[in-house]
XYZ file of C-alpha atoms in Angstrom:
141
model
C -11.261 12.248 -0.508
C -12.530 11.376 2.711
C -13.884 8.231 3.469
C -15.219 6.965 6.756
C -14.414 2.828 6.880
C -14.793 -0.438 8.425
C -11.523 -2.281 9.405
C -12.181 -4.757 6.612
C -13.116 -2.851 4.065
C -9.855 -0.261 4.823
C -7.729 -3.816 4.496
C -9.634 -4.673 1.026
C -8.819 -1.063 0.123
C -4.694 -1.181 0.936
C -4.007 -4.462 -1.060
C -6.351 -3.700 -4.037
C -4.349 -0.384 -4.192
C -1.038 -2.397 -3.601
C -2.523 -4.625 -6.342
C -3.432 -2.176 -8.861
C 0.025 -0.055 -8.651
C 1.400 -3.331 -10.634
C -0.602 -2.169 -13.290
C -1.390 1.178 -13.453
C 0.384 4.296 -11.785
C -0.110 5.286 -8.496
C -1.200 8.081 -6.721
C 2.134 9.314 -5.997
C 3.412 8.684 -9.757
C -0.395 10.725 -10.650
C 0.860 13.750 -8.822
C 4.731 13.351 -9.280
C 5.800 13.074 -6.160
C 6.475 10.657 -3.240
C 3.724 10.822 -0.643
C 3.510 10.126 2.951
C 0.810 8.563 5.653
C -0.091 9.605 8.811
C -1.876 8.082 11.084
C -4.069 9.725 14.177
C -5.435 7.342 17.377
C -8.556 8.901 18.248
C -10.727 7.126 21.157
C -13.867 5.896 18.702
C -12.218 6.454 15.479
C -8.429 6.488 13.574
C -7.804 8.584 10.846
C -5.092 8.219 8.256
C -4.058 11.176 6.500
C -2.123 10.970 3.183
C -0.402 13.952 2.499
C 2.712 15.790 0.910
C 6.012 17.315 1.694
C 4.201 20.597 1.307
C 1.465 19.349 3.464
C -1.359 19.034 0.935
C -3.968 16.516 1.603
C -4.862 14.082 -0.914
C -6.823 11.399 0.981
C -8.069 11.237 5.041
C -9.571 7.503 5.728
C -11.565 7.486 8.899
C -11.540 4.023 10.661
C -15.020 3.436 12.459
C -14.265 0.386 14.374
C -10.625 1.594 15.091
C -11.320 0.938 19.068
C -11.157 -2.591 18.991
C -7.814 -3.371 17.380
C -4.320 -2.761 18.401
C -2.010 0.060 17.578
C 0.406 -2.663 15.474
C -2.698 -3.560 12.956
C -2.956 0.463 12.338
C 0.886 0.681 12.236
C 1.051 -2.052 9.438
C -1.882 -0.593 7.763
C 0.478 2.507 7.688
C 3.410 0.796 6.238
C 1.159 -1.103 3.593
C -0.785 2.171 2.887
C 2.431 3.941 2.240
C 3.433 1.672 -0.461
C 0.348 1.515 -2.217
C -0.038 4.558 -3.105
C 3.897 5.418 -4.034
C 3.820 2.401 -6.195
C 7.179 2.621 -7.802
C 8.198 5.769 -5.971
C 8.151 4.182 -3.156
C 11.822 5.262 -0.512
C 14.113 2.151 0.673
C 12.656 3.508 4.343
C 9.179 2.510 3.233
C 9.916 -0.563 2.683
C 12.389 -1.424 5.836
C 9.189 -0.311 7.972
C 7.276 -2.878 6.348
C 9.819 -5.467 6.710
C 10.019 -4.477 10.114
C 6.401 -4.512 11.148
C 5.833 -7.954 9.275
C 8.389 -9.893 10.436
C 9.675 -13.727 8.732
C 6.576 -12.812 6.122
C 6.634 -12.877 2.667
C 5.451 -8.909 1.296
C 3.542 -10.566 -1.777
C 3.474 -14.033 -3.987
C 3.627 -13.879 -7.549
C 0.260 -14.920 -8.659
C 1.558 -16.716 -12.078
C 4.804 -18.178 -11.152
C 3.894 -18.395 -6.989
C 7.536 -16.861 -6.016
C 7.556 -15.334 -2.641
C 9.240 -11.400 -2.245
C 9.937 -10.249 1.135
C 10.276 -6.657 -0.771
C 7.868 -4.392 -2.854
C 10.569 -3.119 -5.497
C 12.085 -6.804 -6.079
C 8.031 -7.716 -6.635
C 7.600 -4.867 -8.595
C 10.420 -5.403 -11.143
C 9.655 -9.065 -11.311
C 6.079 -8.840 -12.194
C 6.893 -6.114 -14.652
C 9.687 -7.702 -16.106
C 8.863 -11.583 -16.056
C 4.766 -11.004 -16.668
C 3.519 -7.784 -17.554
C 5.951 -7.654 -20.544
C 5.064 -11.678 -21.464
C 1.195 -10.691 -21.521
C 1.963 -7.671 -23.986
C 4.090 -9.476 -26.110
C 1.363 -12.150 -26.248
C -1.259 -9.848 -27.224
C 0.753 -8.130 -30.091
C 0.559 -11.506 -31.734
């Protein structure tokens, strides 16, 4: 897919993906396979590529208004994009980047008990564990 977008919209885009991968598999569970991101500086426009160990393209996201923003808001758009679309397959080195590029910051809050993770697999297991299973237990009755 390629996609040319706005820095807003490319930020709506990484945390609905982070979002969904709570609830439905990602794009590197779809294909089997952890994935990686690249991402290219480019004088008007920024591209990130995500792509394979065997170097098969799945997705290039152009960034139009990628001039007026700092290399550190594309780097953390890397580390975010990275694990949204592993979802669960997402490395121990994915998420130190993160940690790394977002400092003293929380990674997400819970949205039904408000608990603050500083990582994506201890949010992961939490949600799935302490909601998603709640909700399906509730609608079995």
């Amino acid at each position: 897919m390629r996609k040319p977008l706005q820095t807003y919209y490319l930020r709506k885009l990484i945390n609905t993906l982070v979002d969904a991968t709570l609830t439905s598999p990602s794009l590197a569970e779809m294909v089997h396979h952890h994935l990686q991101v690249e991402w290219i500086r480019g004088q008007m426009l920024s591209q990130y590529r995500v792509f394979d160990s065997r170097g098969e393209v799945y997705w290039e996201l152009s960034v139009i208004d990628a001039h007026g923003y700092t290399d550190m808001l594309y780097q953390q758009g890397s580390a975010l994009l990275t694990i949204a679309i592993n979802g669960a397959l997402v490395t121990p080195k994915d998420e130190e980047r993160a940690k790394e590029l977002f400092p003293n910051r929380a990674f997400r809050t819970c949205p039904y008990c408000h608990q603050r993770f500083h990582s994506w697999l201890e949010y992961y297991g939490h949600y799935k564990l302490d909601h998603l299973l709640d909700h399906q237990s509730l609608r079995a009755i």
